[in-house]
Amino acid sequence: ILNVEQSPQSLHVQEGDSTNFTCSFPSSNFYALHWYRWETAKSPEALFVMTLNGDEKKKGRISATLNTKEGYSYLYIKGSQPEDSATYLCALNSGYSTLTFGKGTMLLVSP
Amino acid sequence: GAGVSQSPRYKVAKRGQDVALRCDPISGHVSLFWYQQALGQGPEFLTYFQNEAQLDKSGLPSDRFFAERPEGSVSTLKIQRTQQEDSAVYLCASSPGSETQYFGPGTRLLVL
């Protein structure tokens, strides 16, 4: 059973704060790492798919890094806005198409 | 274009009742996945189709759970004799064969 861990479980920040979350995974089972944003009552939205050690990806104010040797990925949000409030999920693809998810980090950004 | 759609969005069932959850994937997507998210947990894999073939059903929690995709497009997840522990959000995702999976909004099932 693959174990994908996310921390913190939840986070409450003020508008304008920068924040980051961690996803850790077994490095021996790595094929790709996915980040999703899931707003209440909506579909999970794909943010990034990361495959190479040292990968850095950016989408607007959100960026992610990947370290496959030590088994972790960071997601950064610069200058958080209330519309960034969501649950952020990471998921490991170990090469068998299916995804193994962490429990997510719930972010609340107050105006 | 249209994304993945699921119906119903919410379902309340009495214990012992059978339910059917529908997933309409993005047109042309070969792969289709079902996941179950219990309260406080991350989504967990249930089953996977490539076209109409069910290639992996190792995540189905019991023989009360059955999934089909007879024409390689729409899929139905059926749960027979529902139990309270079946209460969860059921997510469907489709993929064109690349790594990214595109998710629907989920069906929230509550078994009383």
mmCIF file of C-alpha atoms in Angstrom:
data_model
loop_
_atom_site.group_PDB
_atom_site.id
_atom_site.type_symbol
_atom_site.label_atom_id
_atom_site.label_comp_id
_atom_site.label_asym_id
_atom_site.label_seq_id
_atom_site.Cartn_x
_atom_site.Cartn_y
_atom_site.Cartn_z
ATOM 1 C CA ILE A 1 0.000 0.000 0.000
ATOM 2 C CA LEU A 2 1.467 3.357 -1.055
ATOM 3 C CA ASN A 3 1.455 6.090 1.578
ATOM 4 C CA VAL A 4 1.094 9.670 0.341
ATOM 5 C CA GLU A 5 1.214 12.225 3.144
ATOM 6 C CA GLN A 6 0.228 15.880 3.012
ATOM 7 C CA SER A 7 0.885 18.592 5.544
ATOM 8 C CA PRO A 8 -0.493 20.650 7.054
ATOM 9 C CA GLN A 9 -3.997 19.204 7.196
ATOM 10 C CA SER A 10 -5.477 22.710 7.144
ATOM 11 C CA LEU A 11 -4.247 26.267 6.925
ATOM 12 C CA HIS A 12 -5.852 29.647 7.550
ATOM 13 C CA VAL A 13 -4.035 32.699 6.167
ATOM 14 C CA GLN A 14 -4.787 36.332 5.496
ATOM 15 C CA GLU A 15 -5.155 37.782 2.012
ATOM 16 C CA GLY A 16 -1.726 38.649 0.657
ATOM 17 C CA ASP A 17 0.152 36.024 2.691
ATOM 18 C CA SER A 18 2.331 33.532 0.865
ATOM 19 C CA THR A 19 2.004 29.915 1.849
ATOM 20 C CA ASN A 20 3.292 26.456 1.035
ATOM 21 C CA PHE A 21 2.234 22.860 1.517
ATOM 22 C CA THR A 22 4.135 19.577 1.470
ATOM 23 C CA CYS A 23 3.426 16.256 -0.187
ATOM 24 C CA SER A 24 5.636 13.277 0.654
ATOM 25 C CA PHE A 25 5.628 9.925 -1.088
ATOM 26 C CA PRO A 26 7.712 6.729 -1.344
ATOM 27 C CA SER A 27 10.521 7.598 -3.747
ATOM 28 C CA SER A 28 10.900 4.007 -4.881
ATOM 29 C CA ASN A 29 7.418 3.993 -6.426
ATOM 30 C CA PHE A 30 7.588 7.201 -8.404
ATOM 31 C CA TYR A 31 6.307 7.700 -11.954
ATOM 32 C CA ALA A 32 4.515 11.058 -11.765
ATOM 33 C CA LEU A 33 3.168 13.431 -9.126
ATOM 34 C CA HIS A 34 -0.085 15.339 -9.626
ATOM 35 C CA TRP A 35 -1.423 18.400 -7.854
ATOM 36 C CA TYR A 36 -5.149 19.198 -7.895
ATOM 37 C CA ARG A 37 -7.210 22.067 -6.501
ATOM 38 C CA TRP A 38 -10.696 21.147 -5.306
ATOM 39 C CA GLU A 39 -13.169 23.897 -4.533
ATOM 40 C CA THR A 40 -16.365 23.012 -2.715
ATOM 41 C CA ALA A 41 -19.138 21.765 -5.014
ATOM 42 C CA LYS A 42 -16.839 21.822 -8.052
ATOM 43 C CA SER A 43 -14.676 19.294 -9.899
ATOM 44 C CA PRO A 44 -11.069 18.784 -8.803
ATOM 45 C CA GLU A 45 -8.963 20.899 -11.161
ATOM 46 C CA ALA A 46 -5.587 19.664 -12.382
ATOM 47 C CA LEU A 47 -2.806 22.106 -11.508
ATOM 48 C CA PHE A 48 0.420 20.293 -12.335
ATOM 49 C CA VAL A 49 1.794 16.950 -13.458
ATOM 50 C CA MET A 50 5.429 16.555 -12.486
ATOM 51 C CA THR A 51 7.713 13.777 -13.637
ATOM 52 C CA LEU A 52 11.374 14.831 -13.444
ATOM 53 C CA ASN A 53 13.505 15.264 -10.365
ATOM 54 C CA GLY A 54 14.135 18.974 -9.874
ATOM 55 C CA ASP A 55 11.040 19.916 -11.884
ATOM 56 C CA GLU A 56 9.600 23.351 -11.148
ATOM 57 C CA LYS A 57 6.247 24.352 -12.604
ATOM 58 C CA LYS A 58 4.340 27.605 -12.372
ATOM 59 C CA LYS A 59 0.762 28.675 -13.081
ATOM 60 C CA GLY A 60 0.078 32.298 -12.188
ATOM 61 C CA ARG A 61 0.762 32.758 -8.476
ATOM 62 C CA ILE A 62 1.007 29.002 -7.857
ATOM 63 C CA SER A 63 4.196 27.010 -8.302
ATOM 64 C CA ALA A 64 5.421 23.546 -7.419
ATOM 65 C CA THR A 65 8.743 21.790 -7.024
ATOM 66 C CA LEU A 66 9.618 18.105 -7.048
ATOM 67 C CA ASN A 67 12.346 16.019 -5.395
ATOM 68 C CA THR A 68 11.975 12.392 -6.435
ATOM 69 C CA LYS A 69 15.156 11.219 -4.670
ATOM 70 C CA GLU A 70 13.887 12.192 -1.234
ATOM 71 C CA GLY A 71 10.211 11.799 -2.086
ATOM 72 C CA TYR A 72 8.581 15.176 -1.642
ATOM 73 C CA SER A 73 6.913 18.004 -3.527
ATOM 74 C CA TYR A 74 6.128 21.536 -2.386
ATOM 75 C CA LEU A 75 3.246 23.685 -3.586
ATOM 76 C CA TYR A 76 3.650 27.452 -3.142
ATOM 77 C CA ILE A 77 1.013 30.159 -3.386
ATOM 78 C CA LYS A 78 2.330 33.707 -3.582
ATOM 79 C CA GLY A 79 0.075 36.512 -2.335
ATOM 80 C CA SER A 80 -2.921 34.331 -1.415
ATOM 81 C CA GLN A 81 -6.365 35.548 -2.464
ATOM 82 C CA PRO A 82 -9.779 34.497 -1.084
ATOM 83 C CA GLU A 83 -10.463 32.671 -4.373
ATOM 84 C CA ASP A 84 -7.493 30.400 -3.593
ATOM 85 C CA SER A 85 -9.531 28.869 -0.766
ATOM 86 C CA ALA A 86 -9.848 25.186 -1.613
ATOM 87 C CA THR A 87 -8.523 21.754 -0.755
ATOM 88 C CA TYR A 88 -5.203 21.021 -2.451
ATOM 89 C CA LEU A 89 -4.631 17.347 -3.226
ATOM 90 C CA CYS A 90 -1.481 15.633 -4.345
ATOM 91 C CA ALA A 91 -1.572 12.217 -5.982
ATOM 92 C CA LEU A 92 1.120 9.711 -6.888
ATOM 93 C CA ASN A 93 1.098 7.777 -10.110
ATOM 94 C CA SER A 94 3.379 4.781 -9.618
ATOM 95 C CA GLY A 95 3.124 3.667 -13.217
ATOM 96 C CA TYR A 96 -0.128 1.764 -13.172
ATOM 97 C CA SER A 97 -2.408 4.609 -14.364
ATOM 98 C CA THR A 98 -4.343 4.819 -11.110
ATOM 99 C CA LEU A 99 -3.652 7.631 -8.650
ATOM 100 C CA THR A 100 -2.929 7.329 -4.923
ATOM 101 C CA PHE A 101 -4.049 10.498 -3.179
ATOM 102 C CA GLY A 102 -3.048 12.184 0.029
ATOM 103 C CA LYS A 103 -5.746 13.458 2.367
ATOM 104 C CA GLY A 104 -5.309 17.015 1.132
ATOM 105 C CA THR A 105 -4.538 20.397 2.643
ATOM 106 C CA MET A 106 -7.570 22.614 3.238
ATOM 107 C CA LEU A 107 -6.668 26.291 2.675
ATOM 108 C CA LEU A 108 -8.824 29.158 3.860
ATOM 109 C CA VAL A 109 -7.821 32.684 2.831
ATOM 110 C CA SER A 110 -9.562 35.461 4.720
ATOM 111 C CA PRO A 111 -10.011 38.929 3.172
ATOM 112 C CA GLY B 1 -15.614 21.939 -24.277
ATOM 113 C CA ALA B 2 -17.752 19.932 -21.888
ATOM 114 C CA GLY B 3 -16.014 18.377 -18.962
ATOM 115 C CA VAL B 4 -16.786 15.185 -17.077
ATOM 116 C CA SER B 5 -20.319 15.151 -15.735
ATOM 117 C CA GLN B 6 -21.818 12.973 -13.032
ATOM 118 C CA SER B 7 -25.361 12.333 -11.939
ATOM 119 C CA PRO B 8 -27.026 12.542 -9.577
ATOM 120 C CA ARG B 9 -24.978 15.141 -7.708
ATOM 121 C CA TYR B 10 -26.573 14.099 -4.407
ATOM 122 C CA LYS B 11 -28.243 10.853 -3.437
ATOM 123 C CA VAL B 12 -29.860 9.863 -0.173
ATOM 124 C CA ALA B 13 -30.540 6.141 0.126
ATOM 125 C CA LYS B 14 -32.037 3.981 2.827
ATOM 126 C CA ARG B 15 -29.848 1.174 4.049
ATOM 127 C CA GLY B 16 -30.413 -1.864 1.864
ATOM 128 C CA GLN B 17 -31.437 0.127 -1.199
ATOM 129 C CA ASP B 18 -29.631 -0.263 -4.534
ATOM 130 C CA VAL B 19 -28.147 2.856 -6.172
ATOM 131 C CA ALA B 20 -26.696 3.634 -9.599
ATOM 132 C CA LEU B 21 -24.260 6.474 -10.202
ATOM 133 C CA ARG B 22 -23.609 7.724 -13.715
ATOM 134 C CA CYS B 23 -20.476 9.203 -15.269
ATOM 135 C CA ASP B 24 -20.293 10.921 -18.668
ATOM 136 C CA PRO B 25 -16.601 11.252 -19.568
ATOM 137 C CA ILE B 26 -15.064 13.769 -21.933
ATOM 138 C CA SER B 27 -15.811 12.653 -25.482
ATOM 139 C CA GLY B 28 -13.042 10.511 -26.937
ATOM 140 C CA HIS B 29 -11.316 9.780 -23.644
ATOM 141 C CA VAL B 30 -10.163 6.184 -23.587
ATOM 142 C CA SER B 31 -9.582 5.752 -19.863
ATOM 143 C CA LEU B 32 -12.162 6.094 -17.107
ATOM 144 C CA PHE B 33 -11.603 5.843 -13.357
ATOM 145 C CA TRP B 34 -13.842 5.687 -10.303
ATOM 146 C CA TYR B 35 -12.675 6.881 -6.879
ATOM 147 C CA GLN B 36 -14.365 6.935 -3.469
ATOM 148 C CA GLN B 37 -13.704 9.704 -0.961
ATOM 149 C CA ALA B 38 -14.859 9.017 2.572
ATOM 150 C CA LEU B 39 -15.130 11.885 5.033
ATOM 151 C CA GLY B 40 -11.702 13.122 6.122
ATOM 152 C CA GLN B 41 -9.852 10.940 3.622
ATOM 153 C CA GLY B 42 -8.345 11.444 0.210
ATOM 154 C CA PRO B 43 -9.986 9.878 -2.847
ATOM 155 C CA GLU B 44 -9.305 6.132 -3.083
ATOM 156 C CA PHE B 45 -9.194 4.144 -6.305
ATOM 157 C CA LEU B 46 -12.099 1.810 -7.043
ATOM 158 C CA THR B 47 -11.849 0.682 -10.654
ATOM 159 C CA TYR B 48 -10.412 1.526 -14.076
ATOM 160 C CA PHE B 49 -11.650 1.059 -17.649
ATOM 161 C CA GLN B 50 -9.854 1.307 -20.930
ATOM 162 C CA ASN B 51 -12.629 1.700 -23.493
ATOM 163 C CA GLU B 52 -15.178 -0.948 -22.503
ATOM 164 C CA ALA B 53 -12.669 -3.241 -20.810
ATOM 165 C CA GLN B 54 -12.473 -3.159 -17.029
ATOM 166 C CA LEU B 55 -8.730 -3.560 -16.528
ATOM 167 C CA ASP B 56 -8.550 -3.141 -12.779
ATOM 168 C CA LYS B 57 -11.264 -3.552 -10.163
ATOM 169 C CA SER B 58 -8.987 -4.224 -7.239
ATOM 170 C CA GLY B 59 -10.257 -1.196 -5.298
ATOM 171 C CA LEU B 60 -13.920 -2.227 -5.185
ATOM 172 C CA PRO B 61 -14.560 -2.752 -1.459
ATOM 173 C CA SER B 62 -17.011 -5.643 -1.754
ATOM 174 C CA ASP B 63 -19.021 -7.679 -4.223
ATOM 175 C CA ARG B 64 -21.883 -5.254 -3.660
ATOM 176 C CA PHE B 65 -20.029 -2.801 -5.893
ATOM 177 C CA PHE B 66 -20.225 -3.252 -9.639
ATOM 178 C CA ALA B 67 -19.110 -0.977 -12.483
ATOM 179 C CA GLU B 68 -19.670 -1.131 -16.209
ATOM 180 C CA ARG B 69 -18.875 0.819 -19.361
ATOM 181 C CA PRO B 70 -20.577 -1.248 -22.061
ATOM 182 C CA GLU B 71 -19.936 0.995 -25.075
ATOM 183 C CA GLY B 72 -16.677 2.531 -23.954
ATOM 184 C CA SER B 73 -18.239 5.877 -23.107
ATOM 185 C CA VAL B 74 -20.750 6.375 -20.271
ATOM 186 C CA SER B 75 -20.035 4.398 -17.115
ATOM 187 C CA THR B 76 -22.288 3.358 -14.249
ATOM 188 C CA LEU B 77 -21.214 2.442 -10.740
ATOM 189 C CA LYS B 78 -23.831 0.338 -8.994
ATOM 190 C CA ILE B 79 -23.961 -0.357 -5.301
ATOM 191 C CA GLN B 80 -26.302 -3.082 -4.124
ATOM 192 C CA ARG B 81 -27.812 -3.298 -0.635
ATOM 193 C CA THR B 82 -26.185 -0.040 0.471
ATOM 194 C CA GLN B 83 -24.670 0.169 3.936
ATOM 195 C CA GLN B 84 -23.904 3.217 6.041
ATOM 196 C CA GLU B 85 -20.180 2.805 5.410
ATOM 197 C CA ASP B 86 -20.864 3.371 1.697
ATOM 198 C CA SER B 87 -21.616 7.035 2.438
ATOM 199 C CA ALA B 88 -18.965 8.988 0.551
ATOM 200 C CA VAL B 89 -18.289 11.177 -2.454
ATOM 201 C CA TYR B 90 -17.881 9.093 -5.604
ATOM 202 C CA LEU B 91 -15.613 10.722 -8.172
ATOM 203 C CA CYS B 92 -15.278 9.803 -11.812
ATOM 204 C CA ALA B 93 -12.305 10.825 -13.950
ATOM 205 C CA SER B 94 -11.453 10.371 -17.606
ATOM 206 C CA SER B 95 -8.183 10.567 -19.471
ATOM 207 C CA PRO B 96 -7.201 10.599 -23.137
ATOM 208 C CA GLY B 97 -4.399 8.200 -22.313
ATOM 209 C CA SER B 98 -2.002 10.857 -21.091
ATOM 210 C CA GLU B 99 -1.124 11.199 -17.444
ATOM 211 C CA THR B 100 -3.667 13.880 -16.520
ATOM 212 C CA GLN B 101 -7.037 12.708 -15.230
ATOM 213 C CA TYR B 102 -9.975 15.078 -15.575
ATOM 214 C CA PHE B 103 -12.496 14.815 -12.781
ATOM 215 C CA GLY B 104 -16.231 15.282 -12.544
ATOM 216 C CA PRO B 105 -17.851 17.085 -9.593
ATOM 217 C CA GLY B 106 -18.680 13.838 -7.824
ATOM 218 C CA THR B 107 -21.828 12.245 -6.456
ATOM 219 C CA ARG B 108 -22.341 12.671 -2.728
ATOM 220 C CA LEU B 109 -24.048 9.542 -1.395
ATOM 221 C CA LEU B 110 -25.592 9.447 2.051
ATOM 222 C CA VAL B 111 -26.920 6.132 3.322
ATOM 223 C CA LEU B 112 -29.309 6.398 6.254
#
